[in-house]
Coordinates of C-alpha atoms (C1' of nucleotides) in Angstrom, one line a residue:
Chain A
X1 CA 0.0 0.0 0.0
X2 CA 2.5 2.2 1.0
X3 CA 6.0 2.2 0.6
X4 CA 7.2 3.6 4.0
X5 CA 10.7 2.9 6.6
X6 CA 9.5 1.5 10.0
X7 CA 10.7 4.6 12.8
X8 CA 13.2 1.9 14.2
X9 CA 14.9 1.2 11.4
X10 CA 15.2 4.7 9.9
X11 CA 19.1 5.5 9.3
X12 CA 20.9 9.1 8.4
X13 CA 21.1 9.1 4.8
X14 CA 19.0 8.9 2.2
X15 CA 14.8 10.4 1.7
X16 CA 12.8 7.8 3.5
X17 CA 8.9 8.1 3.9
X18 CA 7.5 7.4 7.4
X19 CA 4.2 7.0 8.0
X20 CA 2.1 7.1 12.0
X21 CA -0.3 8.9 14.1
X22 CA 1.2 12.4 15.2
X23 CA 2.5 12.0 18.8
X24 CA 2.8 15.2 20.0
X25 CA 3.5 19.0 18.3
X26 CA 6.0 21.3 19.7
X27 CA 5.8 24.8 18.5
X28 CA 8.2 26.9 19.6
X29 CA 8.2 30.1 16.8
X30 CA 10.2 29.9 14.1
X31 CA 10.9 25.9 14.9
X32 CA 7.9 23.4 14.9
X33 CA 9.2 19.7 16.2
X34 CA 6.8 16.5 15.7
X35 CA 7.0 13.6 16.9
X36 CA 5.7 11.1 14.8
X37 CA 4.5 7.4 15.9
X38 CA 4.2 4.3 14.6
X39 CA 4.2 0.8 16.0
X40 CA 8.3 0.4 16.1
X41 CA 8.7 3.7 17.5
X42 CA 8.8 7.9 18.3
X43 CA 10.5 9.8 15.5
X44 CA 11.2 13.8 15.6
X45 CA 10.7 15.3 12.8
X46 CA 12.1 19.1 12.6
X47 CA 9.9 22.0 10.5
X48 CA 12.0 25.2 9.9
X49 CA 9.6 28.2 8.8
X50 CA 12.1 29.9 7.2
X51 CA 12.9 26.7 4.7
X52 CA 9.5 25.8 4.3
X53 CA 6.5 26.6 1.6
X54 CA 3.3 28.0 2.7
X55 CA 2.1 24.9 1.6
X56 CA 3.5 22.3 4.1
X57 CA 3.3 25.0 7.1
X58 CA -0.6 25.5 6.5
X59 CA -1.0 21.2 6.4
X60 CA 1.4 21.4 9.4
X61 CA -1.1 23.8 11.1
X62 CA -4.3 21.1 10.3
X63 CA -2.7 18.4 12.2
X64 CA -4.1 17.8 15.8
X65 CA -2.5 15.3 17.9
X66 CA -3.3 11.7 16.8
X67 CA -3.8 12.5 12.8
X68 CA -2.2 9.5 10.9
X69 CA 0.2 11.5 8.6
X70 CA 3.2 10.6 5.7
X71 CA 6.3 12.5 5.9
X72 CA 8.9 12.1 3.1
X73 CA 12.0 13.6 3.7
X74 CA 15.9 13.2 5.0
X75 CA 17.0 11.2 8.2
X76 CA 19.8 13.2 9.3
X77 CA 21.9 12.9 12.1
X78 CA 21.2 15.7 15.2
X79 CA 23.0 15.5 18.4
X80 CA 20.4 17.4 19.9
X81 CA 17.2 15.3 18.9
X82 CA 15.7 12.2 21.1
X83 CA 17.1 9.4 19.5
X84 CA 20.2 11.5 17.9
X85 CA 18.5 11.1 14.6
X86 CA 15.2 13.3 12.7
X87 CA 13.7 13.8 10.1
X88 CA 13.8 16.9 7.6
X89 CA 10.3 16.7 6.1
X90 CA 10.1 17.8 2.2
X91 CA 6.5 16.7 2.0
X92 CA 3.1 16.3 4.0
X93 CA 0.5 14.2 3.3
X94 CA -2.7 13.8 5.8
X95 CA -4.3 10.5 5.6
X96 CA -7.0 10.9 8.6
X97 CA -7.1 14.2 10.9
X98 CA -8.0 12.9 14.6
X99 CA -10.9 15.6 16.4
X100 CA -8.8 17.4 18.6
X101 CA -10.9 16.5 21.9
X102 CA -9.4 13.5 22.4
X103 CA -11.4 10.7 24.5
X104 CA -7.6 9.9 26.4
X105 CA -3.9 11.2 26.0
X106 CA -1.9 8.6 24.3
X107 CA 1.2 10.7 25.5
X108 CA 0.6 10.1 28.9
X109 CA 1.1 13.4 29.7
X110 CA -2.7 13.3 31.7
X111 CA -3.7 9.8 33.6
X112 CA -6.8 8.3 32.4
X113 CA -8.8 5.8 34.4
X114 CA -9.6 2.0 33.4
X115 CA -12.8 2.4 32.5
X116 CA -12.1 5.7 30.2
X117 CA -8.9 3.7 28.8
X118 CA -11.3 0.2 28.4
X119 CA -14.2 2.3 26.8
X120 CA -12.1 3.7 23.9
X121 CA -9.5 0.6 24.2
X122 CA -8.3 1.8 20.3
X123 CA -7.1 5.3 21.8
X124 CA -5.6 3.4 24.4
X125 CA -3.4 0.9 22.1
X126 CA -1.4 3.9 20.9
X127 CA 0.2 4.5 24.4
X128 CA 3.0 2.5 24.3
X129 CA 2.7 1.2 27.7
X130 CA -0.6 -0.4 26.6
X131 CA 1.1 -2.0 23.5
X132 CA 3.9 -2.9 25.4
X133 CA 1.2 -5.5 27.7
X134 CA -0.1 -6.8 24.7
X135 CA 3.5 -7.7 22.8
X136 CA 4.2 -9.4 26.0
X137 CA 1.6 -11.1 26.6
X138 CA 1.7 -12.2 22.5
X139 CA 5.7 -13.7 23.8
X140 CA 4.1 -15.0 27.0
X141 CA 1.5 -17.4 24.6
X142 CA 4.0 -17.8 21.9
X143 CA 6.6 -19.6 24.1
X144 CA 4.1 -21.4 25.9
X145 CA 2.7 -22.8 22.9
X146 CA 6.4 -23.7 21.3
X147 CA 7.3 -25.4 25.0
X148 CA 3.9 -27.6 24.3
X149 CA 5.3 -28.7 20.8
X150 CA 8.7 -29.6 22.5
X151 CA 7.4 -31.8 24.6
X152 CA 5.3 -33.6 22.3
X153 CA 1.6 -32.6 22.6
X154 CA -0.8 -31.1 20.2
X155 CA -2.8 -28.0 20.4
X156 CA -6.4 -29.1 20.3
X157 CA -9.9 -26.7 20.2
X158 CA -12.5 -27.7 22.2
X159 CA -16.4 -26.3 22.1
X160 CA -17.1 -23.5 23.9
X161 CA -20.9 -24.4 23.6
X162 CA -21.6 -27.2 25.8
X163 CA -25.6 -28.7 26.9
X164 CA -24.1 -30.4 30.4
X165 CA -24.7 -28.3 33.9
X166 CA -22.0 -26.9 35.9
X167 CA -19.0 -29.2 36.8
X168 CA -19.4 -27.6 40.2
X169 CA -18.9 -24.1 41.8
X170 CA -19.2 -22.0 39.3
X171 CA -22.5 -20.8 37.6
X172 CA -22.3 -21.0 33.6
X173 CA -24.3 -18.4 31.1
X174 CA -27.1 -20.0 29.9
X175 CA -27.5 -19.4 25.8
X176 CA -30.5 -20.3 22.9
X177 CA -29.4 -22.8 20.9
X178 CA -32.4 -23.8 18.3
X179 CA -34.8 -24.3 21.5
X180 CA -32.4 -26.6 23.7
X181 CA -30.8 -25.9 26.8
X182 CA -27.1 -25.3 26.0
X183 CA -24.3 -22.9 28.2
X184 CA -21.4 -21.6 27.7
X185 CA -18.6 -23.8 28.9
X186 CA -16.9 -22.9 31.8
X187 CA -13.7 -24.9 31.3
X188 CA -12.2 -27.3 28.3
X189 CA -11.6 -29.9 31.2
X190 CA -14.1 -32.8 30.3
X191 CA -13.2 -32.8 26.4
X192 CA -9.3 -32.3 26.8
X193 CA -9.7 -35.7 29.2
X194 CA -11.3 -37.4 26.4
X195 CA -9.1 -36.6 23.9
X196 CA -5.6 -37.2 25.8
X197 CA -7.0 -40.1 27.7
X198 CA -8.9 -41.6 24.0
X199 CA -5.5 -41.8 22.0
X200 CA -4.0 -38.7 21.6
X201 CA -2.0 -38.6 24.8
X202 CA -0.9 -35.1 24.9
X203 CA -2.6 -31.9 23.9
X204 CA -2.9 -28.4 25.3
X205 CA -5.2 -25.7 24.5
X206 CA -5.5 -21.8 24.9
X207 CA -8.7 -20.2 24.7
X208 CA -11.4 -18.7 26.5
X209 CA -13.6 -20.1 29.7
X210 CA -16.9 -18.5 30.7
X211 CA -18.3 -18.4 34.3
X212 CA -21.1 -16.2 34.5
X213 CA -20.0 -15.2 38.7
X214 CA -21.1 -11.8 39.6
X215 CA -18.1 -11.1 41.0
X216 CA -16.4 -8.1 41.6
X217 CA -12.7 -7.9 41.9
X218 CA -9.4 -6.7 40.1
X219 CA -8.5 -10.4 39.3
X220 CA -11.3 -11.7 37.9
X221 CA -13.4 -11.8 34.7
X222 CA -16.8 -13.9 32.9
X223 CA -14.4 -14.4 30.2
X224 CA -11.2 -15.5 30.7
X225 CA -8.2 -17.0 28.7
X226 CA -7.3 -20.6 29.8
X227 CA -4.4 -22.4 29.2
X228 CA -5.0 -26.0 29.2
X229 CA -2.9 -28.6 29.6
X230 CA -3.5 -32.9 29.9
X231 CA -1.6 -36.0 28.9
X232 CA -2.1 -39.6 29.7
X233 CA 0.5 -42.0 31.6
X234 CA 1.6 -38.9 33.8
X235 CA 0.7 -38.6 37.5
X236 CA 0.0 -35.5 39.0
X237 CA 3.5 -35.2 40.7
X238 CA 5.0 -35.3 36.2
X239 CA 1.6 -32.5 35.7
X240 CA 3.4 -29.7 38.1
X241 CA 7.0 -30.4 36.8
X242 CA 5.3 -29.3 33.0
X243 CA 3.2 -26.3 34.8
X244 CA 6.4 -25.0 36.7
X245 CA 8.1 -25.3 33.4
X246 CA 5.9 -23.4 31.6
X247 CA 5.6 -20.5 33.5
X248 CA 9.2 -20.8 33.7
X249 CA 9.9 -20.2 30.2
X250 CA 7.4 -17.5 29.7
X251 CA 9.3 -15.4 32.0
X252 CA 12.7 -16.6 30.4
X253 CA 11.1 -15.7 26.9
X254 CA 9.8 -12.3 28.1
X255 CA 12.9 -11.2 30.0
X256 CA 14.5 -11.8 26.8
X257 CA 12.9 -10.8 23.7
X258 CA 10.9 -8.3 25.4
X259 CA 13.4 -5.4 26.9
X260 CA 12.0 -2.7 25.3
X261 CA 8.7 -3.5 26.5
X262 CA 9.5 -4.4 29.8
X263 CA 11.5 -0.8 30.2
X264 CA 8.3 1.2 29.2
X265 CA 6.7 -0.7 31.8
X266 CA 8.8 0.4 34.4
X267 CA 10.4 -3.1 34.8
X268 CA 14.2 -2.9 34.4
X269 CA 14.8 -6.5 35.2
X270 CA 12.3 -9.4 35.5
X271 CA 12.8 -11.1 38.1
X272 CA 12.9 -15.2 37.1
X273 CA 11.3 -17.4 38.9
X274 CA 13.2 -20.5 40.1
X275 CA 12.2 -23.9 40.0
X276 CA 11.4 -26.3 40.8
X277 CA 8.9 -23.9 43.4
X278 CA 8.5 -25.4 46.8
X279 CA 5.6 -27.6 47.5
X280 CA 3.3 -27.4 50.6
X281 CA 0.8 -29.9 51.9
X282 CA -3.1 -28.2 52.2
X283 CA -2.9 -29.1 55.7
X284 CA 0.6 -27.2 55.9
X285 CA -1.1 -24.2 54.0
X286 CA -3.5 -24.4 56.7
X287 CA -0.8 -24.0 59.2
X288 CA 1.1 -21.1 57.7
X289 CA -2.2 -19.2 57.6
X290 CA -3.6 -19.3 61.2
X291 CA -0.2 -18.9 62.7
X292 CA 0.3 -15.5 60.4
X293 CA -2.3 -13.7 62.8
X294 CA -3.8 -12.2 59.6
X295 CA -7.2 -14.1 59.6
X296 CA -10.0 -12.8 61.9
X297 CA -10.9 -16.1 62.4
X298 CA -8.9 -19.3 62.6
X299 CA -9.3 -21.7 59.4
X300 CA -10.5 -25.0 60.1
X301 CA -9.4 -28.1 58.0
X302 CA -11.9 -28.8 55.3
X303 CA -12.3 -25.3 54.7
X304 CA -11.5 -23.4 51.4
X305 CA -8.7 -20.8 51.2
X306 CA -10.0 -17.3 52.1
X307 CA -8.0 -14.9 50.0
X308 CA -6.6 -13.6 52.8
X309 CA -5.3 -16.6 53.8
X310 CA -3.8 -16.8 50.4
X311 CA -2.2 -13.5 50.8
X312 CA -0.7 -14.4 54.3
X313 CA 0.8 -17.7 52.7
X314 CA 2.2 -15.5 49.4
X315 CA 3.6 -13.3 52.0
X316 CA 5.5 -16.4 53.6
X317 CA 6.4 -18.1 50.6
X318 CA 7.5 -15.2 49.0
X319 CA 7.5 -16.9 45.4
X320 CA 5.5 -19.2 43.0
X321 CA 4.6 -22.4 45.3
X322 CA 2.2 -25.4 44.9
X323 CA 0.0 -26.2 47.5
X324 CA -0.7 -30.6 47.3
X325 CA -2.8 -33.1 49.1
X326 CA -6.1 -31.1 48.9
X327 CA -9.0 -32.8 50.6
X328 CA -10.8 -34.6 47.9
X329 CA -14.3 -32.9 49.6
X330 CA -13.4 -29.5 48.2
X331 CA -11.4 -30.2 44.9
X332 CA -14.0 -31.4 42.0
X333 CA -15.2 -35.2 41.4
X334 CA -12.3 -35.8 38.4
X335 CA -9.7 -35.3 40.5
X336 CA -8.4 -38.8 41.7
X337 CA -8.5 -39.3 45.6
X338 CA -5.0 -40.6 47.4
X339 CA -4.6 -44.5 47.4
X340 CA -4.0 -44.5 51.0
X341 CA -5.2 -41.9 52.0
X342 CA -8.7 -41.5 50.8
X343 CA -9.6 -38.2 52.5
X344 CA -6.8 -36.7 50.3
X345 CA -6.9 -36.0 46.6
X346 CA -4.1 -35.9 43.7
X347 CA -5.4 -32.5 42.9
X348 CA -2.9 -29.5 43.6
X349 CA -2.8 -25.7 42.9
X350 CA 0.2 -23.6 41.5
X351 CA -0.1 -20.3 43.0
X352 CA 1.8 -16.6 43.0
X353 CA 2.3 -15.1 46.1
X354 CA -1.0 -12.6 45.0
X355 CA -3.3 -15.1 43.8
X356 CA -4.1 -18.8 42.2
X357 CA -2.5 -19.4 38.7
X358 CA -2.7 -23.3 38.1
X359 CA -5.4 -25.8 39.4
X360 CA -5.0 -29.4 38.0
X361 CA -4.4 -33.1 39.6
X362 CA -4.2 -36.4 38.6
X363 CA -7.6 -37.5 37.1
X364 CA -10.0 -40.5 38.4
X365 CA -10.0 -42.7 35.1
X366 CA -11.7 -45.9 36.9
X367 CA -15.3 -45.8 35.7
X368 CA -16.3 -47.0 38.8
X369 CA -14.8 -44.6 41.3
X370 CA -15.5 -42.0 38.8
X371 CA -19.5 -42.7 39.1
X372 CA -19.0 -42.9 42.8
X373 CA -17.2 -39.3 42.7
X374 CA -19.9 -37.8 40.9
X375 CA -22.5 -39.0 43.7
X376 CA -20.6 -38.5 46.5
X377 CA -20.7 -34.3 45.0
X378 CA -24.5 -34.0 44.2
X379 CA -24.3 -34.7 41.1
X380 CA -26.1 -36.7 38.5
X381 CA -23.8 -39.1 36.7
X382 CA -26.7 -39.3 33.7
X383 CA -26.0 -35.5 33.1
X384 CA -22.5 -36.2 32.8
X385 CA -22.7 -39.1 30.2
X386 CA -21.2 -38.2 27.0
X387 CA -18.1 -37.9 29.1
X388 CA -18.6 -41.1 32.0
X389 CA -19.7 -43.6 29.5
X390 CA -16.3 -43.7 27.6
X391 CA -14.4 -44.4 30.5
X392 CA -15.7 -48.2 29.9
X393 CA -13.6 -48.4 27.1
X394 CA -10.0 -48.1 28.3
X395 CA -9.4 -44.5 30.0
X396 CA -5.5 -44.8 30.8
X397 CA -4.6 -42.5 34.2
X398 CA -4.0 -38.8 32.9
X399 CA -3.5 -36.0 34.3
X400 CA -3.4 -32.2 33.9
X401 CA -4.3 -28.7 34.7
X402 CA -5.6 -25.5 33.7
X403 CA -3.9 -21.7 33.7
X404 CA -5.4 -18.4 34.3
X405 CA -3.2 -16.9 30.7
X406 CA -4.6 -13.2 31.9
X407 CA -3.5 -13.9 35.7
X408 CA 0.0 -15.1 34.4
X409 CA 0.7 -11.9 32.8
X410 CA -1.3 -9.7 35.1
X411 CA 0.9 -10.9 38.2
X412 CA 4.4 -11.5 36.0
X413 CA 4.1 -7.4 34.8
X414 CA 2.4 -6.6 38.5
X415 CA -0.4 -4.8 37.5
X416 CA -2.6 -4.3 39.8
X417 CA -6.2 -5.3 37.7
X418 CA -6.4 -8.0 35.4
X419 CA -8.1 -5.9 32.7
X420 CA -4.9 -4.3 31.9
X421 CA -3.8 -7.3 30.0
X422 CA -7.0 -8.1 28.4
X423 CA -8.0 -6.2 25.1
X424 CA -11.7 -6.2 25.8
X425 CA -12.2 -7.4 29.1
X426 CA -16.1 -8.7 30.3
X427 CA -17.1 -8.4 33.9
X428 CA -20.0 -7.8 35.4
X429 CA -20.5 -4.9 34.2
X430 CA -18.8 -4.6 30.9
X431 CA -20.0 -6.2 27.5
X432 CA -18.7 -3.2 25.3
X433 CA -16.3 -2.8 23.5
Chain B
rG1 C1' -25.1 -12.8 46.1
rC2 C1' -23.6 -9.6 50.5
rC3 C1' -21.0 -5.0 51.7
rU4 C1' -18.3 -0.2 51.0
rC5 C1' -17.0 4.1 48.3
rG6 C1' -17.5 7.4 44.2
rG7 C1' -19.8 10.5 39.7
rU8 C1' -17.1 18.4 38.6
rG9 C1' -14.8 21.1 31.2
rG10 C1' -12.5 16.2 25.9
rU11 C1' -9.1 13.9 29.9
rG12 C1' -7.2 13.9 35.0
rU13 C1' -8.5 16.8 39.4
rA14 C1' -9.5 20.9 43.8
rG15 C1' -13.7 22.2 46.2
rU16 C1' -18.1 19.0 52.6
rG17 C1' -24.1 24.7 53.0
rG18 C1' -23.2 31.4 51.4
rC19 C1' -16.2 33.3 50.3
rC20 C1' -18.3 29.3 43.5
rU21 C1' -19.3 34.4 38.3
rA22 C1' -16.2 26.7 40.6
rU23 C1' -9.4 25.5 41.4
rC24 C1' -5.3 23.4 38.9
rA25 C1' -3.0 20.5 35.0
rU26 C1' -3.6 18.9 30.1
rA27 C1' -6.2 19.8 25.4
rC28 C1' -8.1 23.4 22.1
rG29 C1' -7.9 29.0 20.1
rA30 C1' -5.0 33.8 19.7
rC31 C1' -0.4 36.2 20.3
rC32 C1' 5.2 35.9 21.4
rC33 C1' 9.2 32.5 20.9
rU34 C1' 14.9 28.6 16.1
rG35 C1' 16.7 23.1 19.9
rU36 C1' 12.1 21.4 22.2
rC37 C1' 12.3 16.4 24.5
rA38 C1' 5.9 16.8 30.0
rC39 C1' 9.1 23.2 25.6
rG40 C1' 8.1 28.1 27.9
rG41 C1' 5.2 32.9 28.4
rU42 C1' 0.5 36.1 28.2
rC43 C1' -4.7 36.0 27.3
rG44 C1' -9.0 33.1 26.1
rU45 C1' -12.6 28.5 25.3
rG46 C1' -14.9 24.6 28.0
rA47 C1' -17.8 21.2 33.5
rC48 C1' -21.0 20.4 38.9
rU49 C1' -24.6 12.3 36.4
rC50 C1' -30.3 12.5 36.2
rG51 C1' -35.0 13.1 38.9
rG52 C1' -37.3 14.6 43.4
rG53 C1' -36.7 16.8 48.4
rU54 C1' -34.7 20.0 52.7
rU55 C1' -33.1 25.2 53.0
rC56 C1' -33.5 32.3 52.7
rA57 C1' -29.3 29.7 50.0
rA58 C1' -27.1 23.1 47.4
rA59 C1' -21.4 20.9 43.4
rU60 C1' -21.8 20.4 48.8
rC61 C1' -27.3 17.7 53.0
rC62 C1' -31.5 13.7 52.3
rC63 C1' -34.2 9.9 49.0
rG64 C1' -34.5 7.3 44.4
rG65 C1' -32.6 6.1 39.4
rC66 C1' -28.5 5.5 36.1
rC67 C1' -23.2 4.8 35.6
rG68 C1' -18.4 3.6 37.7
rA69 C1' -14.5 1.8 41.3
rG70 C1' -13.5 -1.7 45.0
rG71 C1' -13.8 -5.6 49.3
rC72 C1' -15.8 -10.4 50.5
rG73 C1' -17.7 -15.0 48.8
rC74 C1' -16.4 -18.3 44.6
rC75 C1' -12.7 -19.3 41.3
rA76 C1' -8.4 -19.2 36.8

RNA sequence: GCCUCGGUGGUGUAGUGGCCUAUCAUACGACCCUGUCACGGUCGUGACUCGGGUUCAAAUCCCGGCCGAGGCGCCA
C-alpha cells in the first residue's frame, strides 16, 4: 500500500517516507518539532519556517495530535534530537485528521482511568505502555505454545458451547441454541480428558472459559483465557514439573525478547522465577495461615482458602509455590483421591504469592470410582454421560491442569487489575467494546 | 449474592451549605518564541450524572434512578 521505513529502522542518509499517528506537536516560533509514531517507535521530525513553503506550514497547522500523517524527507543525524536522529520533512500528506478533543492522551502526559482507557481501548493501544502489555503477553503465549510442541503434545480446540450443567462451583451463562438448553462452557476440562485419555496422549489448549460469577474484583473476569494442559500415563507429581516449566519459560522468553517493553513498563529487570517452586501440603497451608495472625478467624481443616489466607501464605512463601494433598471434599469429582489416604486428593494448585495461577491433579479414570465421585458431590452421573460412558472403554490414568493466561501476565508485569492485559475485558459490568 | 466508596470542562483533578461568576493541569484557540524532548510565556474557550426533596441559600445535605470503582464469597 504504501512504501514507507518503520521509525526503528530509519538510518541518516537517504529520503525515506515514514508514516504514523502524530504523537505530539512542539511549537516553539520559528521551529515546529513533531513527533511522529508508529508501531516500532517515536520519531522527531524538525519544521524550519524559514525553509518551508506556505504549503507544508498551512498542512502542518491542520494536524491535531493523533492525525495519521506521511512525511517524506531526510533522516539526518542531530545530536540534539531524542534518538540522535530526525527527520527533515520535504512533504506532507494527511491521511485521517483525529478531532482534537481527544477521548484519552496517548502521551501520557494526563492519567486516564480504566474504565475511560477500556471504553475507547483503540485510543488506548497507541500508548506504548498499553502495547507494550499486549506484545508481552503475545511472547508470553507464543513460548508457551512452542514449550507444548517440545514436549510432544498437540494443540487441540474444544467447544465452547456445551448442553451439560455446571461441573461444580461456578455458575455458567445459559444461551438459545435452536430451542435446547445449551451454556457456555466454563472450562475445556471434560473434552481435553477425552481426547488425551482416547488416543491422543498429549494436547494443550489456549482459549477462553466463561463463568457467569457476579463477581467483583481486580483479578477476575466472565471471560477469561485458559491455558490448558492434559496428557495420559503422567501422574499429578510429572503434571506440576510441566506447569512450573511453563511459567518458567514464559518469563525466560519475556525477559529476553521483550526489553524494550519491559523498560516502558517500568520493569528494568524481570525477576525469574526458580524452579522447581516449593511444594506445601493443604494441611501445611492451613498451618502457615492461622499462625500469620492475619485471619479474623482461625481456618478450620476442610475449609477453602480465604484470599486472605492466600495472601498471608504468598507473604511467607514469597514466590511461585504449589499447594498438594487437597481434601478430595473441596477439589472437583475428576480429580483422583489418594490411594492411602482416601480423604486426600491428587489435585494440587500452582499459586503466586498474590493469587491462584494453576489448578490441576491427577484425574479418576476408573469408571467406577468415577460414578462414585460424581455422587458423592450432588451430582447426577446421567448429566455427565457423553463424558462417563467412555471411560468403559480403556481410560488410561492422565492428568493435567488449567492456567489463568490473563493472571499469568497480570501478576508476572504486577499490574494491579487484570483488565490491563486483556484487550476487551467482560465483567460484570462490561460487555462493550 | 452480601457490603463499601465514588460521579465536577475532551481527559485527570481541587472544592463538605453562602467566600463558586467553581481550582489546577492537560487539550483546544489567539499572540510571542529557532533546539524542544511533559518546551516556555500572556490571554482566552470549556464542567457540577439524572429526577425529586430539605433550606432564605445546594457541586456540597437527604431519598431514588443511572453509571463507575473496589472488598468479600467463589474461582483461573
Amino acid at each position: 500500500m504504501y512504501d514507507r521505513t518503520l521509525i526503528n529502522s530509519s538510518t541518516p542518509g537517504g529520503t525515506i517516507t515514514v508514516i504514523g499517528w502524530v504523537h505530539e506537536v512542539r511549537d516553539l516560533g520559528g521551529l515546529t518539532f513533531l513527533l511522529l509514531r508508529d508501531r516500532s517507535g517515536i520519531l522527531q521530525a524538525k519544521f524550519e519556517k524559514e525553509n518551508l513553503s506556505q504549503e507544508i506550514l498551512s498542512l502542518l497547522d491542520q494536524l491535531y495530535r493523533e492525525s495519521v500523517v506521511l512525511l517524506t524527507g531526510e533522516i539526518v543525524e542531530e545530536k540534539r534530537a531524542p534518538n540522535g536522529i530526525e527527520l527533515i520533512p520535504k512533504t506532507i500528506e494527511i491521511i485521517s485528521l483525529s478531532d482534537p478533543n481527544l477521548p484519552l492522551d496517548p502521551s501520557g502526559k494526563v492519567t486516564s482511568e480504566l474504565s475511560t482507557r477500556l471504553d475507547k481501548r483503540c485510543i488506548d493501544l497507541r500508548r506504548p505502555e498499553s502495547r507494550s502489555i499486549f506484545e508481552i503477553r503475545s511472547e508470553v503465549q507464543r513460548s508457551i505454545r512452542q514449550h507444548f510442541y517440545d514436549i510432544d503434545c498437540i494443540e487441540i480446540n474444544t467447544p465452547k458451547i456445551v448442553a451439560t450443567g455446571t461441573e461444580g462451583g461456578t455458575d455458567l451463562f445459559p444461551i438459545a441454541y435452536f430451542g435446547k438448553e445449551a451454556f457456555m462452557n466454563q472450562s475445556p476440562q471434560l473434552f481435553k480428558q477425552l481426547v488425551a485419555g482416547g488416543g491422543i496422549e498429549r494436547v494443550f489448549e489456549i482459549g477462553p472459559i466463561f463463568r457467569a460469577e457476579e463477581h467483583n474484583t481486580t483479578r477476575h473476569l466472565n471471560e477469561a483465557t485458559s491455558i490448558d494442559f492434559e496428557a495420559a500415563f503422567i501422574d499429578h507429581e510429572m503434571a506440576m514439573e510441566v506447569a512450573e516449566e511453563v511459567i518458567s519459560i514464559a518469563y525466560h522468553s519475556v525477559s529476553e525478547n521483550c526489553h524494550e517493553q519491559l523498560q516502558m513498563l517500568g520493569i528494568q529487570k524481570l525477576t525469574l522465577p526458580q524452579i522447581p517452586f516449593p511444594r506445601i501440603s493443604y494441611t501445611n497451608a492451613i498451618e502457615i495461615a492461622n499462625e500469620s495472625g492475619d485471619l479474623p478467624e482461625p481456618l478450620n481443616w476442610g475449609d477453602d482458602l480465604s484470599t486472605q489466607a492466600e495472601r498471608s501464605i504468598g507473604d511467607i512463601m514469597n514466590s511461585h509455590y504449589f499447594i498438594t494433598d487437597w481434601p478430595s471434599e473441596i477439589k472437583p469429582f475428576y480429580i483422583q483421591d489418594q490411594d492411602e489416604s482416601p480423604e486426600l486428593s491428587k489435585g494440587f494448585d500452582l499459586m503466586h504469592p498474590s493469587m491462584e495461577l494453576v489448578s490441576g491433579g491427577q484425574r479418576e479414570n476408573r469408571y467406577e470410582f468415577l460414578i462414585n465421585a460424581l455422587e458423592n458431590q450432588g451430582l447426577n452421573p446421567s448429566d455427565f454421560e457423553f463424558y462417563v460412558d467412555m471411560f468403559r472403554y480403556g481410560m488410561p490414568p492422565h492428568s493435567g491442569w488449567g492456567m489463568g493466561a490473563d493472571r499469568l501476565v497480570m501478576s508476572m508485569l504486577q499490574l494491579d487489575n487484570v483488565r490491563e492485559v486483556v484487550l476487551f475485558p467482560r465483567d460484570r459490568n462490561r460487555l462493550a467494546p
